Amino acid sequence: IIYKNRIKNLYKTFTVNLIVKYIGVKLPFMTNFEFMASSVNNQLIEAEEAMYAPFFGSLGVTAAMIFTAAGSAYGTAKSGTGIASMAVARPDLVMKAIIPVVMAGIVAIYGLVVAVIISGKLAPGGKEYTVNSGFSQFAGGLVCGICGLGAGYAIGIAGDAGVRGLSQQPRLFVGMILILIFAEVLGLYGMIYIERNDAKNFIYSIYLMSYDLKTAESPAYAPFFGYMGAASAQIFTVLGAAYGTAKSAVGICSMGVMRPELIMKSVIPVIMAGIIGIYGLVVAMVLKGKVKASSAGYDLNSGFAHLAAGLTCGLCGLGAGYAIGIVGDAGVRGTAQQPRLFVGMILILIFSEVLGLYGMIVALILGTS
C-alpha cells in the first residue's frame, strides 16, 4: 500500500509540475497540493524508516550469539576429541592440552558481549531508532557471529592436531599456542566491527520536497546494501583466514613431531593467513563510515557501490586464504624433509597473499570514489 501510494503521488506531482512549468497554467490549488504531497512524502519516509528497525536490530542480537556459539561448540568438540585420544597415552599433559577448549569458549563470550550491547540499544521504531540503526546492528551482529564461527572452526582443527602432536613432541606446545592465538584473533576482528554509538546513525532529517526521481532512488532500505558490503568484506576475509590458519596448522603440527626446531619458521603461513583478516577489517571500517541514513542523502547508487566493494575484498580474501592454507600445509611438510624448500614456499605464499591485497585496493577505490 505504501509503495502504491508513492507511485500515485509521484504521478500526480509530475503531471501538475509539467502543466505549470511548460504550459503556464497556474492552478489555484497548486500550493496546497505541493504541501500535501510533501507531507505525505515525509510520513511515508518516517513510516518506512521506523517500521522494520527493531526487526533487523533483533536479528543482529540473534546472529551474534548463535553463530559464535556454534563456532565455540565446534572448537570445543573437535579439540576435546583430540584431548581424549591424547590423554590415553599421556595423561600428564591433559591440563596443558585443555587450552584449545578454553580459547574456543572465549569465542562465545565475544558473541555474548556483542549481543548484550546491541540488545541494550533496541527500541521501538521512531525518530530516535530508525531502520538505518537496525541495519547497522544487524550487520554488526552478523559479522561478529560469522567471524566467531570461523575462529571456532580454526581453533578446533588446530587444537585437535596440536594436542595429538603434543603427546609425541612436547616442544610443539609453544607453536600450538601461537597458532591458536592467530585463530582466536579472527573472532576479535568481528567484535571490533560491532555497531558504534555514532551520533550520525541517529540523525533524523526529512526532505521537504515533492516526489521526484531523487526520492525514488533513496528508499529507506538503501543503507542495507552498504552495511551488507561492509559485513561481506569482514566475513569472507575472516573465513578465508580461518581456513588458511586451520589447514596450515595441521601441516605444522604433523611436521613438528619430527622436526621441532622448525616450528617457529613454519608459523609464517599462519601469520600470512591472519593478515587477510586485517584487509577485511580495514575495508569494513572504511565502508561503514560512508553509510548513512537514506534521509541524509544515501541513495541506491552508493549502496550498490559499497556492496560491490565489500564483496570484492571479501571474496578475494577468501580465495587468498584458501591458497595460503593449501600451500602452507604442503610447504611446511616438504620443508621438514628439504630445508631448501623454505624460500620457495615463502615466494608462493607471497603470491597467494597478494590476491587479498588486490581485492582490498579495488574495494577502497569503489568505496571511496
CSV table of C-alpha atoms in Angstrom, one decimal:
chain,number,residue,atom,x,y,z
A,1,ILE,CA,0.0,0.0,0.0
A,2,ILE,CA,2.8,2.4,0.9
A,3,TYR,CA,4.6,1.9,-2.5
A,4,LYS,CA,1.3,2.1,-4.3
A,5,ASN,CA,0.6,5.5,-2.7
A,6,ARG,CA,4.2,6.5,-3.6
A,7,ILE,CA,3.6,5.8,-7.3
A,8,LYS,CA,0.3,7.7,-7.3
A,9,ASN,CA,1.8,10.8,-5.6
A,10,LEU,CA,4.8,10.7,-8.0
A,11,TYR,CA,2.5,10.6,-11.0
A,12,LYS,CA,0.3,13.4,-9.7
A,13,THR,CA,3.2,15.7,-8.7
A,14,PHE,CA,5.0,15.1,-12.0
A,15,THR,CA,1.8,15.9,-14.1
A,16,VAL,CA,1.0,19.1,-12.2
A,17,ASN,CA,4.5,20.4,-12.3
A,18,LEU,CA,4.7,19.7,-16.1
A,19,ILE,CA,1.5,21.7,-16.7
A,20,VAL,CA,2.7,24.7,-14.6
A,21,LYS,CA,6.2,24.8,-16.0
A,22,TYR,CA,5.7,24.1,-19.6
A,23,ILE,CA,2.1,25.2,-20.4
A,24,GLY,CA,2.0,28.2,-18.0
A,25,VAL,CA,-1.3,27.3,-16.3
A,26,LYS,CA,-1.3,28.3,-12.6
A,27,LEU,CA,-3.8,26.2,-10.7
A,28,PRO,CA,-5.4,27.8,-7.6
A,29,PHE,CA,-4.8,24.7,-5.5
A,30,MET,CA,-1.2,24.2,-6.6
A,31,THR,CA,0.4,25.5,-3.3
A,32,ASN,CA,-1.9,23.3,-1.2
A,33,PHE,CA,-1.3,20.3,-3.4
A,34,GLU,CA,2.5,20.6,-3.1
A,35,PHE,CA,2.2,20.9,0.6
A,36,MET,CA,0.1,17.8,0.8
A,37,ALA,CA,2.5,15.9,-1.4
A,38,SER,CA,5.4,16.9,0.8
A,39,SER,CA,3.5,16.0,3.9
A,40,VAL,CA,2.6,12.5,2.6
A,41,ASN,CA,6.2,12.0,1.4
A,42,ASN,CA,7.6,12.8,4.9
A,43,GLN,CA,5.1,10.5,6.5
A,44,LEU,CA,6.0,7.6,4.2
A,45,ILE,CA,9.7,8.1,4.8
A,46,GLU,CA,9.1,8.2,8.5
A,47,ALA,CA,6.9,5.1,8.4
A,48,GLU,CA,9.5,3.2,6.3
A,49,GLU,CA,12.4,4.1,8.5
A,50,ALA,CA,10.6,3.1,11.7
A,51,MET,CA,8.7,0.0,10.6
A,52,TYR,CA,11.4,-2.6,10.4
A,53,ALA,CA,14.1,-1.1,12.6
A,54,PRO,CA,13.5,-3.4,15.7
A,55,PHE,CA,13.3,-6.5,13.4
A,56,PHE,CA,16.8,-6.0,12.0
A,57,GLY,CA,18.2,-5.0,15.4
A,58,SER,CA,16.8,-8.1,17.0
A,59,LEU,CA,18.3,-10.3,14.2
A,60,GLY,CA,21.7,-8.7,14.9
A,61,VAL,CA,21.4,-9.9,18.6
A,62,THR,CA,20.5,-13.4,17.4
A,63,ALA,CA,23.2,-13.6,14.8
A,64,ALA,CA,25.9,-12.5,17.1
A,65,MET,CA,25.0,-15.2,19.7
A,66,ILE,CA,24.1,-18.2,17.7
A,67,PHE,CA,27.0,-18.2,15.2
A,68,THR,CA,29.6,-17.6,17.9
A,69,ALA,CA,28.1,-20.3,20.0
A,70,ALA,CA,28.1,-22.7,17.0
A,71,GLY,CA,31.8,-21.9,16.4
A,72,SER,CA,32.7,-22.3,20.0
A,73,ALA,CA,30.8,-25.6,20.1
A,74,TYR,CA,32.7,-27.0,17.1
A,75,GLY,CA,36.1,-25.8,18.5
A,76,THR,CA,35.3,-27.4,21.9
A,77,ALA,CA,34.1,-30.7,20.4
A,78,LYS,CA,36.9,-31.0,17.9
A,79,SER,CA,39.6,-30.2,20.4
A,80,GLY,CA,38.0,-32.4,23.0
A,81,THR,CA,38.2,-35.4,20.7
A,82,GLY,CA,42.0,-34.8,20.3
A,83,ILE,CA,42.5,-34.4,24.0
A,84,ALA,CA,40.6,-37.6,24.8
A,85,SER,CA,42.7,-39.5,22.3
A,86,MET,CA,46.0,-38.0,23.5
A,87,ALA,CA,45.2,-38.5,27.2
A,88,VAL,CA,45.2,-42.3,26.9
A,89,ALA,CA,49.0,-42.3,26.2
A,90,ARG,CA,49.9,-39.0,28.1
A,91,PRO,CA,47.6,-38.3,30.9
A,92,ASP,CA,50.2,-35.9,32.4
A,93,LEU,CA,49.6,-33.4,29.5
A,94,VAL,CA,45.8,-33.1,29.9
A,95,MET,CA,45.8,-29.8,31.7
A,96,LYS,CA,48.2,-28.2,29.2
A,97,ALA,CA,46.2,-29.7,26.3
A,98,ILE,CA,42.9,-28.2,27.5
A,99,ILE,CA,43.9,-24.7,26.4
A,100,PRO,CA,42.2,-25.0,22.9
A,101,VAL,CA,38.9,-25.7,24.7
A,102,VAL,CA,39.3,-22.6,26.8
A,103,MET,CA,40.1,-20.5,23.8
A,104,ALA,CA,37.1,-21.9,21.9
A,105,GLY,CA,34.9,-20.9,24.9
A,106,ILE,CA,36.1,-17.4,24.8
A,107,VAL,CA,34.8,-17.0,21.2
A,108,ALA,CA,31.2,-17.4,22.6
A,109,ILE,CA,32.0,-14.6,25.1
A,110,TYR,CA,32.6,-12.3,22.2
A,111,GLY,CA,29.2,-13.1,20.9
A,112,LEU,CA,27.6,-12.6,24.3
A,113,VAL,CA,29.2,-9.2,24.8
A,114,VAL,CA,28.1,-8.0,21.3
A,115,ALA,CA,24.5,-9.4,21.8
A,116,VAL,CA,24.2,-7.6,25.1
A,117,ILE,CA,25.4,-4.3,23.6
A,118,ILE,CA,23.1,-4.5,20.7
A,119,SER,CA,20.1,-5.6,22.8
A,120,GLY,CA,20.7,-2.6,25.1
A,121,LYS,CA,20.2,-0.3,22.1
A,122,LEU,CA,17.0,-1.8,20.8
A,123,ALA,CA,13.9,0.4,21.0
A,124,PRO,CA,10.5,0.8,19.3
A,125,GLY,CA,10.9,2.3,15.8
A,126,GLY,CA,10.7,6.0,15.6
A,127,LYS,CA,12.7,9.2,15.2
A,128,GLU,CA,15.4,8.0,17.6
A,129,TYR,CA,15.6,4.5,16.3
A,130,THR,CA,15.3,4.2,12.5
A,131,VAL,CA,15.8,1.3,10.1
A,132,ASN,CA,19.3,2.7,9.4
A,133,SER,CA,20.2,1.8,13.0
A,134,GLY,CA,18.6,-1.6,12.6
A,135,PHE,CA,20.6,-2.3,9.5
A,136,SER,CA,23.8,-1.3,11.3
A,137,GLN,CA,23.1,-3.5,14.3
A,138,PHE,CA,22.2,-6.5,12.1
A,139,ALA,CA,25.4,-6.1,10.1
A,140,GLY,CA,27.4,-5.8,13.4
A,141,GLY,CA,25.8,-8.9,14.9
A,142,LEU,CA,26.2,-10.9,11.6
A,143,VAL,CA,29.9,-10.0,11.3
A,144,CYS,CA,30.6,-10.9,14.9
A,145,GLY,CA,28.8,-14.2,14.6
A,146,ILE,CA,30.3,-15.4,11.3
A,147,CYS,CA,33.8,-14.3,12.4
A,148,GLY,CA,33.3,-16.2,15.6
A,149,LEU,CA,32.2,-19.3,13.6
A,150,GLY,CA,35.3,-19.1,11.5
A,151,ALA,CA,37.5,-18.6,14.6
A,152,GLY,CA,35.9,-21.6,16.3
A,153,TYR,CA,36.5,-23.8,13.2
A,154,ALA,CA,40.2,-22.8,13.1
A,155,ILE,CA,40.7,-23.4,16.8
A,156,GLY,CA,39.0,-26.8,16.6
A,157,ILE,CA,41.2,-28.0,13.7
A,158,ALA,CA,44.4,-26.5,15.1
A,159,GLY,CA,43.7,-27.7,18.6
A,160,ASP,CA,42.9,-31.3,17.6
A,161,ALA,CA,46.1,-31.6,15.5
A,162,GLY,CA,48.1,-29.7,18.1
A,163,VAL,CA,47.3,-31.8,21.1
A,164,ARG,CA,47.8,-35.1,19.2
A,165,GLY,CA,51.3,-33.8,18.1
A,166,LEU,CA,52.0,-32.6,21.7
A,167,SER,CA,51.7,-36.1,23.0
A,168,GLN,CA,54.6,-37.2,20.8
A,169,GLN,CA,56.6,-34.0,20.9
A,170,PRO,CA,56.2,-31.7,24.0
A,171,ARG,CA,58.3,-28.9,22.2
A,172,LEU,CA,55.3,-28.4,20.0
A,173,PHE,CA,53.4,-26.6,22.8
A,174,VAL,CA,54.6,-23.1,22.1
A,175,GLY,CA,54.0,-23.3,18.4
A,176,MET,CA,50.5,-24.7,19.1
A,177,ILE,CA,49.7,-21.7,21.4
A,178,LEU,CA,50.9,-19.2,18.7
A,179,ILE,CA,48.6,-20.8,16.1
A,180,LEU,CA,45.7,-20.8,18.5
A,181,ILE,CA,46.2,-17.1,19.2
A,182,PHE,CA,46.1,-16.3,15.5
A,183,ALA,CA,42.9,-18.3,15.2
A,184,GLU,CA,41.4,-16.6,18.3
A,185,VAL,CA,42.0,-13.1,17.0
A,186,LEU,CA,39.8,-13.8,14.0
A,187,GLY,CA,36.8,-13.7,16.4
A,188,LEU,CA,38.2,-10.5,17.9
A,189,TYR,CA,38.1,-8.8,14.4
A,190,GLY,CA,34.4,-9.5,14.3
A,191,MET,CA,33.9,-8.0,17.7
A,192,ILE,CA,35.8,-4.8,16.7
A,193,TYR,CA,33.3,-4.2,13.9
A,194,ILE,CA,30.3,-4.0,16.4
A,195,GLU,CA,27.9,-1.2,15.7
A,196,ARG,CA,29.3,2.0,17.2
A,197,ASN,CA,27.3,4.5,19.2
A,198,ASP,CA,27.8,7.0,16.4
A,199,ALA,CA,25.6,10.1,16.6
A,200,LYS,CA,25.2,10.3,12.8
A,201,ASN,CA,23.3,7.0,12.8
A,202,PHE,CA,20.6,8.7,14.8
A,203,ILE,CA,20.2,11.9,12.9
A,204,TYR,CA,16.7,12.1,11.5
A,205,SER,CA,16.2,14.6,8.8
A,206,ILE,CA,13.3,14.7,6.4
A,207,TYR,CA,13.4,16.1,2.9
A,208,LEU,CA,10.7,18.7,2.4
A,209,MET,CA,10.1,18.1,-1.3
A,210,SER,CA,7.5,16.6,-3.6
A,211,TYR,CA,8.1,13.1,-5.0
A,212,ASP,CA,10.8,13.1,-7.7
A,213,LEU,CA,13.4,10.8,-9.1
A,214,LYS,CA,15.9,11.6,-6.3
A,215,THR,CA,13.5,10.5,-3.7
A,216,ALA,CA,12.7,7.3,-5.6
A,217,GLU,CA,16.4,6.5,-5.7
A,218,SER,CA,16.8,7.0,-1.9
A,219,PRO,CA,14.5,4.4,-0.4
A,220,ALA,CA,14.7,3.6,3.3
A,221,TYR,CA,16.4,0.3,2.5
A,222,ALA,CA,19.4,1.8,0.6
A,223,PRO,CA,21.7,1.7,3.7
A,224,PHE,CA,21.1,-2.1,3.9
A,225,PHE,CA,23.3,-2.7,0.8
A,226,GLY,CA,26.0,-0.5,2.2
A,227,TYR,CA,26.1,-2.4,5.6
A,228,MET,CA,26.0,-5.7,3.8
A,229,GLY,CA,29.0,-4.6,1.8
A,230,ALA,CA,30.9,-3.8,4.9
A,231,ALA,CA,29.8,-7.1,6.5
A,232,SER,CA,30.8,-9.1,3.4
A,233,ALA,CA,34.3,-7.6,3.5
A,234,GLN,CA,34.9,-8.8,7.0
A,235,ILE,CA,33.0,-12.1,6.9
A,236,PHE,CA,34.6,-13.6,3.8
A,237,THR,CA,38.2,-12.5,4.6
A,238,VAL,CA,37.9,-14.0,8.1
A,239,LEU,CA,36.5,-17.2,6.7
A,240,GLY,CA,39.5,-17.3,4.3
A,241,ALA,CA,41.9,-16.6,7.1
A,242,ALA,CA,40.3,-19.3,9.3
A,243,TYR,CA,40.7,-21.9,6.5
A,244,GLY,CA,44.3,-20.8,5.9
A,245,THR,CA,45.1,-21.0,9.6
A,246,ALA,CA,43.5,-24.4,10.2
A,247,LYS,CA,44.9,-26.0,7.1
A,248,SER,CA,48.4,-24.7,7.8
A,249,ALA,CA,48.2,-25.7,11.4
A,250,VAL,CA,47.6,-29.3,10.5
A,251,GLY,CA,50.8,-29.4,8.5
A,252,ILE,CA,52.8,-27.6,11.2
A,253,CYS,CA,51.6,-30.0,13.9
A,254,SER,CA,52.4,-33.0,11.8
A,255,MET,CA,55.9,-31.7,10.8
A,256,GLY,CA,56.7,-30.5,14.3
A,257,VAL,CA,56.7,-34.1,15.7
A,258,MET,CA,59.7,-35.0,13.5
A,259,ARG,CA,61.4,-31.5,13.3
A,260,PRO,CA,60.5,-29.4,16.4
A,261,GLU,CA,63.4,-27.0,15.6
A,262,LEU,CA,61.5,-25.8,12.5
A,263,ILE,CA,58.2,-25.0,14.2
A,264,MET,CA,58.8,-21.2,14.6
A,265,LYS,CA,59.8,-20.8,11.0
A,266,SER,CA,56.8,-22.8,9.9
A,267,VAL,CA,54.3,-20.5,11.6
A,268,ILE,CA,54.7,-18.0,8.7
A,269,PRO,CA,51.7,-19.4,6.7
A,270,VAL,CA,49.5,-18.9,9.8
A,271,ILE,CA,50.7,-15.3,10.1
A,272,MET,CA,50.1,-14.5,6.5
A,273,ALA,CA,46.6,-16.1,6.7
A,274,GLY,CA,45.8,-13.8,9.7
A,275,ILE,CA,46.8,-10.7,7.8
A,276,ILE,CA,44.0,-11.4,5.3
A,277,GLY,CA,41.5,-10.8,8.1
A,278,ILE,CA,43.1,-7.3,8.6
A,279,TYR,CA,42.4,-6.4,5.0
A,280,GLY,CA,38.8,-7.1,5.5
A,281,LEU,CA,38.7,-5.2,8.8
A,282,VAL,CA,40.2,-2.1,7.1
A,283,VAL,CA,37.7,-2.1,4.2
A,284,ALA,CA,34.8,-2.8,6.5
A,285,MET,CA,35.7,0.2,8.7
A,286,VAL,CA,36.0,2.4,5.7
A,287,LEU,CA,32.7,1.4,4.2
A,288,LYS,CA,30.8,1.5,7.4
A,289,GLY,CA,32.0,5.1,7.9
A,290,LYS,CA,30.5,6.0,4.5
A,291,VAL,CA,27.0,4.6,5.1
A,292,LYS,CA,24.3,6.9,6.5
A,293,ALA,CA,20.6,7.2,6.6
A,294,SER,CA,18.5,7.5,3.4
A,295,SER,CA,17.0,10.7,4.7
A,296,ALA,CA,20.5,12.1,4.9
A,297,GLY,CA,21.1,11.5,1.1
A,298,TYR,CA,22.3,7.9,0.9
A,299,ASP,CA,21.0,6.5,-2.3
A,300,LEU,CA,20.9,3.1,-4.0
A,301,ASN,CA,23.9,4.0,-6.2
A,302,SER,CA,26.1,4.4,-3.1
A,303,GLY,CA,24.6,1.3,-1.6
A,304,PHE,CA,25.4,-0.8,-4.6
A,305,ALA,CA,28.9,0.5,-4.9
A,306,HIS,CA,29.6,-0.3,-1.3
A,307,LEU,CA,28.1,-3.8,-1.6
A,308,ALA,CA,30.3,-4.4,-4.7
A,309,ALA,CA,33.4,-3.1,-2.8
A,310,GLY,CA,32.8,-5.4,0.2
A,311,LEU,CA,32.2,-8.5,-1.9
A,312,THR,CA,35.3,-7.8,-3.9
A,313,CYS,CA,37.5,-7.5,-0.9
A,314,GLY,CA,35.8,-10.4,0.9
A,315,LEU,CA,35.9,-13.0,-1.9
A,316,CYS,CA,39.4,-12.1,-2.9
A,317,GLY,CA,40.4,-12.6,0.7
A,318,LEU,CA,38.6,-15.9,0.8
A,319,GLY,CA,40.5,-17.1,-2.3
A,320,ALA,CA,43.8,-15.9,-0.9
A,321,GLY,CA,43.1,-17.7,2.4
A,322,TYR,CA,42.3,-20.9,0.6
A,323,ALA,CA,45.6,-20.8,-1.4
A,324,ILE,CA,47.7,-20.0,1.7
A,325,GLY,CA,46.2,-22.9,3.6
A,326,ILE,CA,46.9,-25.4,0.8
A,327,VAL,CA,50.4,-24.1,0.1
A,328,GLY,CA,51.2,-23.7,3.8
A,329,ASP,CA,50.2,-27.3,4.6
A,330,ALA,CA,52.2,-28.8,1.8
A,331,GLY,CA,55.1,-26.4,2.2
A,332,VAL,CA,55.8,-27.0,5.9
A,333,ARG,CA,55.7,-30.8,5.4
A,334,GLY,CA,58.1,-30.5,2.5
A,335,THR,CA,60.4,-28.2,4.4
A,336,ALA,CA,60.8,-30.8,7.1
A,337,GLN,CA,62.4,-33.1,4.6
A,338,GLN,CA,64.2,-30.5,2.5
A,339,PRO,CA,65.0,-27.2,4.2
A,340,ARG,CA,66.0,-25.6,0.9
A,341,LEU,CA,62.3,-25.5,0.0
A,342,PHE,CA,61.7,-22.8,2.6
A,343,VAL,CA,62.5,-19.8,0.3
A,344,GLY,CA,60.3,-21.2,-2.5
A,345,MET,CA,57.4,-21.7,-0.1
A,346,ILE,CA,57.7,-18.1,1.1
A,347,LEU,CA,57.6,-16.8,-2.5
A,348,ILE,CA,54.5,-18.9,-3.2
A,349,LEU,CA,52.8,-17.6,-0.1
A,350,ILE,CA,53.5,-14.0,-1.1
A,351,PHE,CA,51.8,-14.6,-4.5
A,352,SER,CA,48.9,-16.0,-2.6
A,353,GLU,CA,48.7,-13.2,-0.1
A,354,VAL,CA,48.8,-10.5,-2.8
A,355,LEU,CA,45.4,-11.8,-4.1
A,356,GLY,CA,43.8,-10.4,-1.0
A,357,LEU,CA,45.7,-7.2,-1.3
A,358,TYR,CA,44.3,-6.7,-4.9
A,359,GLY,CA,40.8,-7.1,-3.5
A,360,MET,CA,41.4,-4.5,-0.8
A,361,ILE,CA,42.8,-2.0,-3.3
A,362,VAL,CA,39.8,-2.3,-5.7
A,363,ALA,CA,37.4,-2.2,-2.7
A,364,LEU,CA,38.9,1.0,-1.4
A,365,ILE,CA,38.6,2.6,-4.9
A,366,LEU,CA,35.0,1.6,-5.2
A,367,GLY,CA,34.1,2.5,-1.7
A,368,THR,CA,35.7,6.0,-1.6
A,369,SER,CA,35.2,7.2,-5.2
